[in-house]
Structure formats: structure tokens, C-alpha cells
Amino acid sequence: MKKIINDVANVEEEMILGLVKAAPQKLRKLDYGTIVVREPKQEDKVALVSGGGSGHEPAHGGYVGEGMLDCAVAGTVFTSPTPDQVLEGIKAVATDKGVLCIVKNYTGDVMNFEMAIEMAADEGIKADYVVVNDDVAVKDSLYTTGRRGVAGTIFVHKIAGAKAAEGASLEEVKAAAEKVIANVRSMGMAIEPCTVPAAGKPGFELSDTEMEIGIGIHGEPGTHREALGTADSIAKMLLDSILADLDYTGSDVVVLVNGMGGTPLMELYIVNNFVQDYLKEKGIRVYDTMVGNYMTSIEMAGFSLTLLRLDDEMKKLYDAKADTLAWKK
Amino acid sequence: MKKIINDVANVEEEMILGLVKAAPQKLRKLDYGTIVVREPKQEDKVALVSGGGSGHEPAHGGYVGEGMLDCAVAGTVFTSPTPDQVLEGIKAVATDKGVLCIVKNYTGDVMNFEMAIEMAADEGIKADYVVVNDDVAVKDSLYTTGRRGVAGTIFVHKIAGAKAAEGASLEEVKAAAEKVIANVRSMGMAIEPCTVPAAGKPGFELSDTEMEIGIGIHGEPGTHREALGTADSIAKMLLDSILADLDYTGSDVVVLVNGMGGTPLMELYIVNNFVQDYLKEKGIRVYDTMVGNYMTSIEMAGFSLTLLRLDDEMKKLYDAKADTLAWKK
């Protein structure tokens, strides 16, 4: 394992400290655990809380700020935060309008966020949650019942965040989040695995001529392995899987070409070149495009594609101001 | 070599097409070569042109847009664009106020931009240039006489770009660029090399326990090799080299923790955690911090640190609006 770190035991703590120190006027780390909250606390809006295991940087701490999240709770690498940690995050940002938790669909995350929400209710906090499940690659997996939540989660942060910033009610913010979830689909692949610092070795191994299709974001293998194809053929395969699941024909979409952490932008742009042409050919209109590292698996080399269908209300929310480390609008 | 590409011969072309297609209302690729220009053309300001070899994505096409560059000219990977290509870029964006070229200090880049400026003068275009040389690692190298230009270049784009957007004269924009160059210093390191697609093998090799200090951004080896240290010890070494070169004590600085392309954000945040504490200890005030992939060497794993000293005028220009793919403010 070759990494630029200090001590395997301190990776999460030092990372969150370093993230907060990149915007110390706008972010704060709670003393209790690796939890990032927005500064100053916002009182007149529904508070948005997300989180999950570490290793997905900039998710989720990089999305805390104006127009997006109020709090991101990070567990250790690829491990759900505990209910206690999530509860601390909820309590730190809760308002009278309530709290919406945005949870990626992994068994541990869903269970721990649910428990934290119950514990928060016992303390008089009105909290609810949505579960993001945008990954079309797998139905059930070692980590999930139903589909996994992957890069499409950032669109839930953005659009529900904008709705909350407008002063909407908890029910309205939840409805905006659910609308994103209903309209977002993703799929990913990798040419190199990642290494969890505490494990010290990669989650799977690939030869120089192989690629892994349908990877998730926790270093686990994908659905199957193939001979490494061209950028165009890989992008086509992922898009065809997404389009077979949800018919985007005639829609306005946001495209996310997401790097898994170790993928050079050069390759992501080459992928985007194909993606844009292919969507045009399919009669799908591109409203906006994002290319970069938005939801990663540490240093995994590979990418995922995400399509989000937008209606007029979602366009307005998508375009609204956001001021976070990883996404400014 | 394991890469997500189609054909080694088309890497640069497809990458620039993919970059432009990420913002087709705001960017255009010239038919002549891998040249990105801002859309629509701006007439009432000094036009800013930068460029160099490909492989540094998002530099420089990712910095074309409002408040930054008007044109980025890309050569093949790690190879200067030709004078003809630079001339085409200059001609596409030239205004009556003139053109300022921002050139990283590499022998080929400087020579080709100088020739292009002479050719532009022959066609009646008033053009000038500045040379960025922020890398404190080496004085002379295989590629350079004097210091190399590396990640600090993006601050020249930003601050000269903001000055140009104010309607300043060519002389004033050049002076703003020169002020950045006088106040910016960088140094980098790597734990994994990168592979130029057309070469097919890495520019150097490192064992699992080694790191390369003082790397540039063209895949070349650095000044020396050491046993891989901790994130903190590496960051201290780089900062000490920067601070020995320019005394930033008592200054307000922007910090750039720049990933070389394959480095996970997790590691960059861990580095930032040390950097912020160390600068505080040294009596250096941090005005703003950027953490991410801003000037890369394809998929090299490693990072560089850059410090930019700001006076009040530079702060205003730094804070001015920018709307590009890679930097929004």
C-alpha cells in the first residue's frame, strides 16, 4: 500500500480536519467524531444531513454549505457512521422546521440513520429521511438490499438543498429529494481497484488487460469482468444499461461523468466526448454537464456515468446558488 | 499502460472535444488544432491566451471563461503547441486592447509563444507575454532555463483575468500578471509516475517504499528520491523549500494543495491539515485555500503545494467573479 498519509488510525480524523481547514469560516468539525457542519448554523430552514463511510471524498463534507448540506457525518473508510454519530450531527443542525437525512442505500447506513432519527425524535427533533438508490448495476449485493446509492446522491444534495434554502417545509424538501431519486440513474466501472488504508491491500485485483464493470463505491468488485475496451465502448455499455432502466428520450438531463478518485481528467473528458454525442443521437437534451471527482472510492481508477432528468422546477433548484468546497454555482 | 482512451493518436483531440462539450454555450474548439476559445468572443478587454502541452487537465482549457482566459492552446501531451497553433489562438480572440499570453517557463513553450507573438505583430495584433516560473525545486532542467512554471500558473490566469475583465490596458494586465509571478512559489512530489499515452510506459519508476521529490508536471523525475515519508513530513519539506525561497511571514496567502491527477482527495485533505497548522505556526495568514486537481500530470499520484502572497489589490482581483469549468468564484 502506497499512500500519502500519516497513520492508518488517523486517516478519517485528519482528513476531516483538513477539509474543514480549507474553509474555516464556513465549516466546523464537531468535537464528537468526524462530523462537518455548516457555519454559522442556519435557523430558518429545514436542515439537511448526509453521510456514510469515508473514502468518497469530496462526499459528503465537500457538499456542506450554502444551498446544499448543513451537516455531513463520516464513518471510518467504507463503514457507516454509528447511530450516535449521526444523532450528534442531527442535533447540531436541527431546526424547528425539521431535519431531512439523505442516505445512500446500504444496509448499514439505512439502519444507522433510521436509529439516529428515532433517537432524535425522542429528544423532540422532527427528522425524516430519503434513501438514494441510483445504481442500475446491481439489484441486491453484499452491502445492500435493492439498489446501491452512488454518485447520483450529489443531485439530491443539490436540489433538496436548494428547496430547503427557499424555506420550504420538511414535507416539501423531502418531496424534492424523492423527485430526484425517481429521476436519477448511474453506473460505474474501474480499471484499477482501491485500497482501504486499514486493510492495506486492494479490494480486488485486475490484470493489465481487464476491467471491472458495475463497481460500487466501496472498493468491492463489480458485477462482472471483461477485457478492457475503448473509452467509447465502455461509455456506451454504461449508458445503455442506464437507458434500459429509465427512458430518458425527449428529456432534459444533467450528465455527470464522475471520476472514482484516481482517474485523470484527460480520460473523463474523452468519455464525455462520446457521452454527449450518444445522448444527442438518442434524442436526449443535455441541460448541464459535470466532469470530475464528485463521489469517489479513494484512489480507484475508473468512472461512473449519471443521468438526472429535470423538469422546470428541478431546473430552477439545480441552477440555484450553491457555495461548498466541491460544488459552487 | 492501462488507460480509458480510444486511440493513442486521438487522445488530445477527443479530450478537447469532450472538454468543450461540457460547456458548449461558453466554449468552442477551433477547427485548427486543439484550441479552446471562450464564447462569445469578448471585444472590450485584453484577451488572455495560455497553453502548453496536454496532460495537465484541467489546465488550461478548464480555465477558459468569464474572469479568466479567453483561449487555451493545447499541444500534444507534454509537448508545446507549435507557433502556428498559438498564432491561431491569438488571432481568434485578439481585440484592439491587445493580447496577453501566459506562458509556463519551458524552453519550447517560451520559444513557440514568442514566435507566435512576432507573427501576430506582423498581422497587426498587439500581443505581449509573461513567463511563469513558480517551481522552487529546480533552477535549470532538461526542459527549462531557470525555474519551471507549474501550478502557480492558475493564479496568473485568475488575477490577470480579473484585471482584464475590469477593462484594464495591456500594460496594466501584464503588470498584474507579473505581480502574481513575483509572489507565487510551488513545489511538488510524487509516489507514482504517469504514462504518456504515446510512450506507453511511465516516465520513471519508483519502488513501493520510495517517493520522488521536486517533480515537474511533464512526467520527468524530480530532483531526488527518498524513502516515502509521512504526509506531514513531506508537506513540511515542500513548505520549508518554498519558505526558504520567499519569506511569507506576516503575509496573507492563498494556499493551493494541488493533486497531480491520480491522488485521492483524502490524501490532499490530510496534507492540508498539516499545511494550515504549519503556516499558522510560521505567522502566515491564510486568505483562502484550494484543494484539488488544478494542474496535473495525467494520472501521476502526488501533490504540489503553492503559496501566493496577496496585497489588497490582488485580493480584490482574486475574489472577482470567475466562471470556468475548473474554477468558479
XYZ file of C-alpha atoms in Angstrom:
658
model
C 0.000 0.000 0.000
C 1.426 3.340 -1.049
C -0.383 6.373 0.293
C 0.335 9.907 1.406
C -0.922 9.590 4.976
C 0.467 9.748 8.487
C -1.096 6.928 10.482
C -3.727 4.484 9.260
C -5.592 5.011 12.526
C -5.920 8.780 11.985
C -6.854 8.944 8.313
C -10.504 9.906 8.819
C -9.850 12.425 11.604
C -7.003 14.211 9.814
C -8.902 14.220 6.537
C -11.962 15.867 8.056
C -9.772 18.369 9.881
C -8.020 19.182 6.616
C -11.321 19.544 4.811
C -12.720 21.944 7.407
C -9.490 23.966 7.406
C -9.976 24.580 3.682
C -12.959 26.824 4.570
C -12.740 27.582 8.304
C -15.200 30.497 8.141
C -17.879 28.300 6.614
C -17.289 24.852 8.102
C -16.735 23.388 11.555
C -15.821 19.908 12.751
C -17.760 18.721 15.780
C -15.634 17.561 18.695
C -17.681 14.379 18.641
C -16.428 12.341 15.685
C -15.727 13.123 12.054
C -18.738 15.342 11.524
C -18.734 18.521 9.424
C -21.343 21.239 9.986
C -22.063 24.490 8.224
C -21.088 27.728 9.935
C -22.949 29.682 11.104
C -25.906 27.451 11.927
C -28.961 28.212 9.775
C -32.185 28.532 11.789
C -34.932 29.278 9.296
C -34.773 26.268 7.063
C -35.008 22.515 7.041
C -31.569 21.150 7.931
C -30.055 18.631 5.516
C -27.832 15.872 6.877
C -25.993 13.268 4.821
C -23.060 10.963 5.364
C -21.775 7.451 5.134
C -18.370 5.858 5.206
C -15.265 7.898 4.465
C -13.400 7.279 1.211
C -15.863 9.045 -1.106
C -14.288 12.483 -0.931
C -15.374 15.142 -1.645
C -18.588 13.405 -0.486
C -20.043 14.342 1.785
C -18.167 17.059 3.699
C -17.364 18.829 0.445
C -21.096 19.423 -0.087
C -21.732 21.173 3.221
C -22.520 24.837 2.731
C -24.968 27.343 1.332
C -27.605 25.744 -0.874
C -26.638 22.144 -0.074
C -25.997 20.219 3.177
C -25.954 21.511 6.728
C -24.084 18.501 8.043
C -22.058 15.527 6.790
C -21.366 12.615 9.106
C -18.388 10.461 8.115
C -17.761 6.951 9.368
C -14.431 5.206 9.034
C -13.472 4.298 5.465
C -16.338 2.487 3.692
C -18.145 1.954 7.007
C -21.392 3.553 8.073
C -21.219 6.156 10.825
C -22.765 4.886 14.062
C -26.264 5.972 15.162
C -24.638 8.052 17.922
C -22.518 9.925 15.406
C -25.482 10.569 13.120
C -27.516 11.741 16.114
C -24.793 14.224 17.089
C -24.852 15.582 13.550
C -28.635 15.877 13.536
C -28.672 17.632 16.907
C -26.004 20.115 15.851
C -28.026 21.430 12.905
C -31.679 20.661 13.777
C -34.175 23.497 13.445
C -37.867 23.911 14.209
C -38.568 23.224 10.554
C -37.039 19.775 10.889
C -34.196 17.682 9.516
C -34.007 15.644 6.318
C -31.357 12.928 6.146
C -30.103 11.866 2.710
C -28.937 8.274 2.951
C -27.272 6.147 0.291
C -28.849 2.718 0.097
C -26.521 0.458 2.045
C -27.887 -1.747 4.785
C -25.640 -0.293 7.472
C -26.241 3.332 6.515
C -30.009 2.934 6.341
C -30.164 1.116 9.685
C -27.945 3.599 11.491
C -29.644 6.690 10.085
C -33.065 5.206 10.968
C -31.927 4.574 14.543
C -30.480 8.066 14.830
C -33.742 9.568 13.579
C -35.667 7.613 16.209
C -33.263 8.774 18.904
C -33.633 12.348 17.646
C -37.429 12.013 17.828
C -37.054 11.010 21.480
C -35.305 14.336 22.007
C -38.120 16.222 20.292
C -36.441 16.679 16.913
C -38.595 16.253 13.824
C -36.449 14.282 11.379
C -37.136 12.233 8.284
C -35.033 10.616 5.570
C -34.811 9.578 1.954
C -32.817 6.678 0.532
C -30.893 7.159 -2.707
C -30.620 4.092 -4.947
C -29.399 5.266 -8.338
C -27.032 2.426 -9.272
C -28.523 0.302 -12.062
C -25.680 -2.241 -11.933
C -26.958 -4.459 -9.136
C -30.261 -5.243 -7.543
C -29.034 -6.832 -4.323
C -25.444 -7.075 -3.150
C -23.310 -7.974 -0.197
C -23.938 -4.465 1.119
C -27.454 -3.694 0.019
C -30.998 -4.829 -0.308
C -32.167 -3.263 -3.528
C -30.041 -0.871 -5.491
C -26.992 0.917 -4.156
C -26.757 4.663 -3.772
C -23.835 6.142 -5.655
C -22.865 9.386 -7.425
C -26.450 10.470 -8.124
C -26.640 11.312 -4.420
C -24.988 14.672 -5.033
C -28.013 15.758 -7.073
C -30.234 15.024 -4.084
C -27.942 17.239 -2.003
C -28.155 19.988 -4.601
C -31.860 20.025 -5.387
C -33.203 19.263 -1.902
C -30.629 21.756 -0.589
C -31.955 24.481 -2.877
C -35.535 23.651 -1.883
C -34.611 23.894 1.804
C -32.839 27.205 1.174
C -36.125 28.589 -0.202
C -37.696 27.982 3.222
C -39.802 25.000 2.148
C -41.344 22.643 4.691
C -39.841 19.278 5.601
C -42.508 17.545 3.512
C -41.721 19.756 0.506
C -37.970 19.247 0.809
C -38.498 15.504 1.108
C -40.702 15.547 -1.990
C -37.997 17.405 -3.926
C -35.444 14.801 -2.827
C -37.758 11.934 -3.813
C -38.262 13.504 -7.212
C -34.508 13.487 -7.808
C -34.269 9.866 -6.679
C -37.036 8.877 -9.096
C -35.213 10.521 -11.991
C -31.541 9.692 -11.427
C -29.630 6.607 -12.569
C -25.919 5.742 -12.506
C -23.465 3.008 -13.385
C -19.713 2.683 -12.923
C -16.593 0.736 -13.865
C -12.945 0.523 -12.845
C -9.586 -0.331 -14.346
C -7.728 -0.215 -11.015
C -9.063 -1.066 -7.542
C -8.636 0.995 -4.390
C -7.019 0.140 -1.083
C -8.710 0.762 2.241
C -5.909 2.142 4.447
C -6.717 -0.164 7.364
C -6.846 -3.210 5.070
C -3.548 -2.445 3.365
C -4.379 -4.271 0.150
C -6.757 -3.720 -2.777
C -10.377 -4.900 -2.632
C -9.895 -6.868 -5.843
C -7.196 -7.378 -8.448
C -7.295 -6.832 -12.188
C -4.765 -7.776 -14.816
C -3.409 -5.155 -17.223
C -5.997 -6.118 -19.811
C -9.096 -6.364 -17.633
C -11.762 -4.004 -16.357
C -14.435 -4.416 -13.723
C -17.982 -3.422 -14.726
C -20.710 -2.388 -12.311
C -18.449 -1.438 -9.427
C -19.919 0.268 -6.397
C -18.150 2.887 -4.322
C -16.845 0.709 -1.521
C -13.951 -0.987 -3.239
C -15.975 -4.105 -3.852
C -15.829 -5.959 -7.188
C -18.492 -5.200 -9.764
C -20.991 -7.401 -11.495
C -18.529 -8.881 -13.949
C -15.117 -8.607 -15.520
C -14.305 -8.041 -19.196
C -11.368 -7.348 -21.435
C -10.567 -3.632 -21.249
C -12.479 -1.865 -24.002
C -12.174 1.550 -25.568
C -13.469 4.623 -23.764
C -16.338 4.829 -26.253
C -17.360 1.187 -25.919
C -17.279 1.386 -22.117
C -19.307 4.596 -22.044
C -21.821 3.073 -24.442
C -22.197 -0.028 -22.262
C -22.834 2.040 -19.136
C -25.242 4.408 -20.895
C -27.157 1.549 -22.498
C -27.654 -0.003 -19.058
C -28.899 3.310 -17.672
C -31.187 3.975 -20.630
C -32.601 0.439 -20.498
C -33.623 1.136 -16.929
C -35.181 4.558 -17.408
C -36.212 6.009 -20.749
C -34.729 9.473 -20.931
C -35.760 10.057 -24.571
C -37.015 13.583 -25.086
C -35.926 14.652 -21.606
C -33.625 17.404 -20.400
C -30.861 15.814 -18.364
C -27.833 16.676 -16.321
C -24.859 14.449 -17.139
C -22.289 13.580 -14.518
C -19.042 11.968 -15.688
C -17.667 11.094 -12.276
C -14.083 10.067 -11.632
C -13.584 7.392 -8.980
C -10.600 9.212 -7.424
C -7.541 8.120 -9.387
C -8.803 8.751 -12.911
C -7.173 11.612 -14.806
C -9.458 14.344 -16.156
C -7.995 13.597 -19.590
C -9.840 10.273 -19.602
C -13.059 11.731 -18.188
C -13.149 14.336 -20.963
C -12.587 11.622 -23.585
C -15.533 9.732 -22.094
C -17.627 12.902 -22.117
C -16.924 13.386 -25.801
C -18.674 10.102 -26.556
C -21.427 10.557 -23.978
C -22.566 13.889 -25.410
C -22.688 12.575 -28.976
C -24.518 9.423 -27.943
C -27.177 11.259 -25.944
C -27.786 13.605 -28.870
C -28.214 10.604 -31.140
C -30.753 9.191 -28.664
C -32.807 12.396 -28.607
C -31.833 13.310 -25.057
C -31.147 17.003 -24.443
C -28.269 17.913 -22.128
C -29.117 20.750 -19.748
C -25.776 20.739 -17.950
C -22.660 18.572 -17.672
C -20.312 17.931 -14.766
C -16.963 16.221 -15.257
C -14.719 15.480 -12.277
C -14.279 13.680 -8.972
C -17.583 14.062 -7.123
C -18.187 10.677 -5.470
C -15.054 8.587 -5.263
C -13.655 5.319 -3.961
C -10.373 6.629 -2.587
C -7.849 6.212 -5.460
C -9.843 3.789 -7.619
C -9.241 4.398 -11.351
C -12.468 4.295 -13.279
C -15.587 6.355 -13.720
C -19.320 6.323 -13.372
C -21.972 7.946 -15.506
C -25.093 9.506 -14.027
C -28.126 10.946 -15.778
C -30.661 13.125 -13.981
C -33.929 14.075 -15.685
C -35.062 17.608 -14.866
C -38.471 19.251 -15.023
C -38.847 23.031 -14.797
C -38.976 23.137 -11.011
C -35.880 20.965 -10.749
C -34.036 23.161 -13.251
C -34.676 26.207 -11.079
C -33.419 24.368 -7.993
C -30.449 22.920 -9.874
C -29.463 26.423 -11.010
C -29.826 27.988 -7.551
C -26.789 29.251 -5.709
C -24.526 26.707 -4.019
C -21.342 27.538 -2.165
C -19.486 24.450 -0.961
C -15.934 23.179 -1.326
C -16.799 20.744 -4.106
C -19.664 22.445 -5.923
C -20.150 26.148 -6.480
C -22.961 27.534 -8.559
C -0.270 1.019 -19.947
C -3.841 0.919 -18.737
C -5.978 3.869 -19.719
C -9.572 4.689 -20.582
C -8.975 6.009 -24.077
C -9.852 5.099 -27.650
C -6.756 5.592 -29.764
C -3.405 6.956 -28.621
C -3.319 9.132 -31.727
C -6.623 10.860 -30.859
C -6.206 11.484 -27.135
C -5.681 15.242 -27.363
C -8.391 15.854 -29.968
C -11.061 13.797 -28.192
C -10.148 15.266 -24.825
C -10.522 18.848 -26.033
C -13.788 17.959 -27.775
C -15.045 16.405 -24.536
C -13.972 19.423 -22.539
C -15.754 21.863 -24.843
C -18.883 19.688 -24.864
C -19.065 20.070 -21.079
C -19.979 23.746 -21.622
C -20.969 24.158 -25.271
C -22.654 27.534 -24.730
C -19.493 29.009 -23.250
C -16.651 27.247 -25.048
C -15.728 26.464 -28.624
C -12.957 24.372 -30.165
C -11.249 25.927 -33.184
C -11.201 23.773 -36.283
C -7.472 24.371 -36.397
C -5.942 22.192 -33.688
C -6.739 21.563 -30.042
C -7.544 25.147 -29.168
C -10.341 26.204 -26.805
C -11.835 29.704 -27.001
C -14.432 31.488 -24.938
C -17.875 32.008 -26.432
C -18.990 34.581 -27.317
C -15.822 36.480 -28.167
C -15.198 39.410 -25.807
C -14.340 42.635 -27.616
C -13.790 45.244 -24.923
C -10.968 43.733 -22.953
C -7.427 42.474 -23.226
C -7.602 38.867 -24.404
C -5.731 36.310 -22.317
C -4.164 33.289 -24.005
C -2.396 30.439 -22.279
C -1.470 26.890 -23.164
C 1.238 24.300 -23.273
C 1.327 20.569 -23.658
C -1.721 18.453 -22.926
C -1.729 16.232 -19.842
C -2.233 18.998 -17.271
C -6.020 18.908 -17.246
C -7.992 20.883 -16.246
C -5.195 23.244 -17.369
C -5.593 25.139 -19.480
C -8.924 24.636 -21.262
C -10.677 24.324 -17.902
C -9.727 27.931 -17.143
C -11.248 29.472 -20.256
C -14.276 31.578 -19.420
C -15.517 34.688 -17.686
C -12.896 36.288 -15.464
C -10.025 34.081 -16.622
C -8.696 33.006 -20.045
C -10.077 33.770 -23.488
C -8.127 30.991 -25.150
C -6.135 27.867 -24.261
C -3.860 26.289 -26.842
C -3.025 22.635 -26.193
C -0.125 20.787 -27.765
C 0.173 17.022 -27.749
C 0.817 15.506 -24.326
C 3.699 17.284 -22.566
C 4.731 18.999 -25.811
C 4.492 22.692 -26.552
C 1.903 23.779 -29.090
C 3.505 24.969 -32.331
C 3.846 28.682 -33.149
C 1.159 28.233 -35.810
C -1.274 26.826 -33.273
C -0.576 29.604 -30.782
C -0.997 32.165 -33.566
C -4.404 30.724 -34.463
C -5.442 31.026 -30.831
C -4.218 34.593 -30.583
C -5.987 35.589 -33.802
C -9.259 34.034 -32.680
C -9.508 36.154 -29.535
C -7.410 39.268 -30.276
C -9.009 42.643 -29.567
C -7.959 46.251 -30.095
C -6.867 46.318 -26.467
C -4.328 43.601 -27.173
C -3.453 40.066 -26.136
C -1.501 38.820 -23.135
C -0.054 35.314 -23.333
C 0.618 33.477 -20.071
C 3.425 31.003 -20.664
C 4.851 28.436 -18.270
C 8.631 28.533 -18.293
C 9.671 25.684 -20.549
C 12.107 26.295 -23.368
C 9.731 25.018 -26.046
C 6.706 26.918 -24.768
C 8.574 30.201 -24.435
C 10.126 29.899 -27.892
C 6.869 28.992 -29.610
C 4.785 31.652 -27.874
C 7.463 34.280 -28.679
C 7.394 33.272 -32.349
C 3.603 33.346 -32.424
C 3.585 36.833 -30.893
C 6.010 38.042 -33.556
C 3.845 36.500 -36.271
C 0.784 38.150 -34.712
C 2.585 41.513 -34.717
C 3.161 41.075 -38.445
C -0.603 40.828 -38.796
C -1.134 43.993 -36.777
C -2.046 42.352 -33.453
C -0.633 43.903 -30.308
C 0.453 40.959 -28.147
C 2.773 40.537 -25.192
C 3.561 37.740 -22.742
C 4.620 36.823 -19.239
C 6.569 33.748 -18.172
C 5.521 31.901 -15.012
C 8.350 30.270 -13.065
C 6.976 29.325 -9.653
C 8.689 25.961 -9.072
C 11.376 26.282 -6.398
C 12.584 22.687 -6.903
C 14.964 23.244 -9.779
C 16.921 26.084 -11.269
C 17.714 24.626 -14.666
C 16.462 21.338 -16.054
C 16.276 19.273 -19.193
C 13.231 21.319 -20.156
C 13.961 24.740 -18.801
C 16.418 27.526 -18.389
C 15.615 28.944 -14.976
C 12.696 27.748 -12.948
C 9.776 25.766 -14.298
C 6.227 27.056 -14.367
C 3.819 24.789 -12.541
C 0.565 25.031 -10.572
C 1.022 28.678 -9.578
C 0.139 29.489 -13.186
C -3.566 29.233 -12.397
C -3.263 32.272 -10.112
C -1.868 34.263 -13.019
C -4.911 33.201 -15.046
C -7.206 34.257 -12.212
C -5.730 37.610 -11.239
C -4.687 38.826 -14.688
C -8.057 37.545 -15.916
C -9.917 39.635 -13.353
C -7.792 42.668 -14.220
C -8.571 42.225 -17.918
C -12.276 41.845 -17.116
C -12.160 45.275 -15.453
C -11.187 46.772 -18.812
C -7.550 47.452 -17.881
C -4.926 48.141 -20.533
C -2.476 45.514 -21.796
C 0.272 47.138 -19.716
C -1.892 47.021 -16.583
C -2.932 43.411 -17.132
C 0.690 42.458 -17.702
C 1.702 44.244 -14.501
C -0.968 42.315 -12.565
C 0.343 39.050 -14.016
C 3.945 39.979 -13.159
C 2.885 40.766 -9.599
C 1.438 37.264 -9.226
C 4.600 35.733 -10.661
C 6.739 37.677 -8.178
C 4.656 36.414 -5.269
C 3.927 32.773 -6.097
C 6.058 29.712 -5.312
C 5.385 25.979 -5.651
C 6.982 22.591 -5.129
C 5.770 19.059 -5.821
C 6.365 15.354 -5.211
C 5.079 12.018 -6.440
C 4.612 8.477 -5.217
C 3.572 7.095 -8.614
C 4.692 8.274 -12.067
C 2.455 8.946 -15.055
C 2.436 7.411 -18.504
C 2.351 9.488 -21.668
C -0.137 7.641 -23.911
C 2.127 7.725 -26.962
C 5.102 6.450 -24.926
C 3.172 3.604 -23.322
C 5.374 3.377 -20.252
C 5.959 5.536 -17.151
C 8.456 8.399 -17.201
C 10.243 6.899 -14.198
C 9.792 4.030 -11.787
C 9.530 4.021 -8.011
C 9.549 1.104 -5.613
C 6.733 0.712 -3.086
C 8.799 2.480 -0.442
C 10.113 5.417 -2.465
C 8.948 8.875 -3.384
C 10.237 11.384 -5.904
C 10.774 14.938 -4.627
C 10.780 18.043 -6.800
C 8.863 16.591 -9.715
C 7.707 18.842 -12.507
C 4.483 18.422 -14.453
C 5.825 16.619 -17.504
C 6.310 13.153 -16.061
C 10.017 13.747 -15.620
C 11.837 12.598 -12.464
C 12.329 15.136 -9.683
C 15.448 16.416 -8.003
C 15.948 13.374 -5.817
C 14.425 10.224 -4.432
C 13.800 9.405 -0.773
C 12.134 6.780 1.364
C 8.395 7.512 1.445
C 7.699 9.729 4.440
C 4.530 10.662 6.260
C 2.120 13.202 4.788
C 3.202 15.718 7.426
C 6.928 15.249 6.845
C 6.504 15.569 3.087
C 4.358 18.682 3.384
C 6.881 20.212 5.791
C 9.740 19.511 3.386
C 7.941 21.162 0.478
C 6.810 24.148 2.552
C 10.282 24.657 4.011
C 11.708 24.783 0.484
C 9.082 27.337 -0.549
C 9.545 29.460 2.573
C 13.340 29.379 2.228
C 12.908 30.889 -1.214
C 10.404 33.613 -0.364
C 9.686 34.850 3.141
C 5.909 34.816 3.521
C 5.993 35.687 7.240
C 3.282 38.185 8.130
C 1.675 37.874 4.693
C -1.829 36.933 3.598
C -1.570 33.950 1.291
C -3.668 31.683 -0.849
C -2.754 28.033 -0.370
C -3.111 25.544 -3.202
C -2.864 21.846 -2.334
C -2.794 20.526 -5.877
C -3.308 16.886 -6.803
C -1.194 15.599 -9.686
C -4.120 13.703 -11.241
C -4.232 10.307 -9.550
C -4.106 11.425 -5.921
C -7.277 10.902 -3.892
C -8.793 13.949 -2.201
C -8.496 12.039 1.080
C -4.720 12.427 0.917
C -4.856 16.060 -0.198
C -7.067 16.944 2.780
C -4.653 15.150 5.142
C -1.839 17.230 3.650
C -3.915 20.390 4.050
C -4.436 19.629 7.718
C -0.698 19.888 8.294
C -0.163 22.801 5.917
C -2.688 25.024 7.681
C -1.246 24.338 11.120
C 2.317 24.854 9.939
C 1.572 28.171 8.247
C -0.180 29.413 11.367
C 2.857 28.453 13.407
C 5.031 30.420 10.978
C 2.894 33.560 11.303
C 1.480 33.303 7.780
C -2.228 34.166 7.445
C -4.314 32.089 5.060
C -6.714 34.173 2.977
C -8.117 31.243 1.007
C -7.371 27.579 0.384
C -7.864 25.423 -2.688
C -7.594 21.639 -2.526
C -7.981 19.541 -5.671
C -6.679 18.709 -9.134
C -5.833 22.040 -10.766
C -2.570 21.395 -12.667
C -1.911 17.727 -13.213
C 0.477 15.274 -14.852
C -2.108 12.882 -16.281
C -2.567 10.182 -13.595
C 0.551 10.887 -11.547
C -0.027 10.258 -7.821
C 1.433 13.016 -5.715
C 0.824 16.650 -4.941
C 2.297 20.093 -5.096
C 1.973 22.986 -2.698
C 1.700 26.571 -3.873
C 1.672 29.772 -1.844
C 0.582 33.088 -3.315
C 1.084 36.308 -1.368
C -1.741 38.803 -1.818
C -1.894 42.550 -1.337
C -5.223 44.386 -1.227
C -5.468 44.878 -4.981
C -4.717 41.204 -5.593
C -7.336 40.153 -3.030
C -9.983 42.104 -4.895
C -8.955 40.502 -8.187
C -8.708 37.054 -6.596
C -12.254 37.423 -5.235
C -13.720 38.655 -8.533
C -16.168 36.503 -10.407
C -14.829 33.585 -12.441
C -16.941 31.152 -14.391
C -14.910 28.355 -15.934
C -15.141 24.564 -15.877
C -12.426 24.182 -13.260
C -12.740 27.325 -11.159
C -15.914 29.139 -10.281
C -15.979 32.099 -7.936
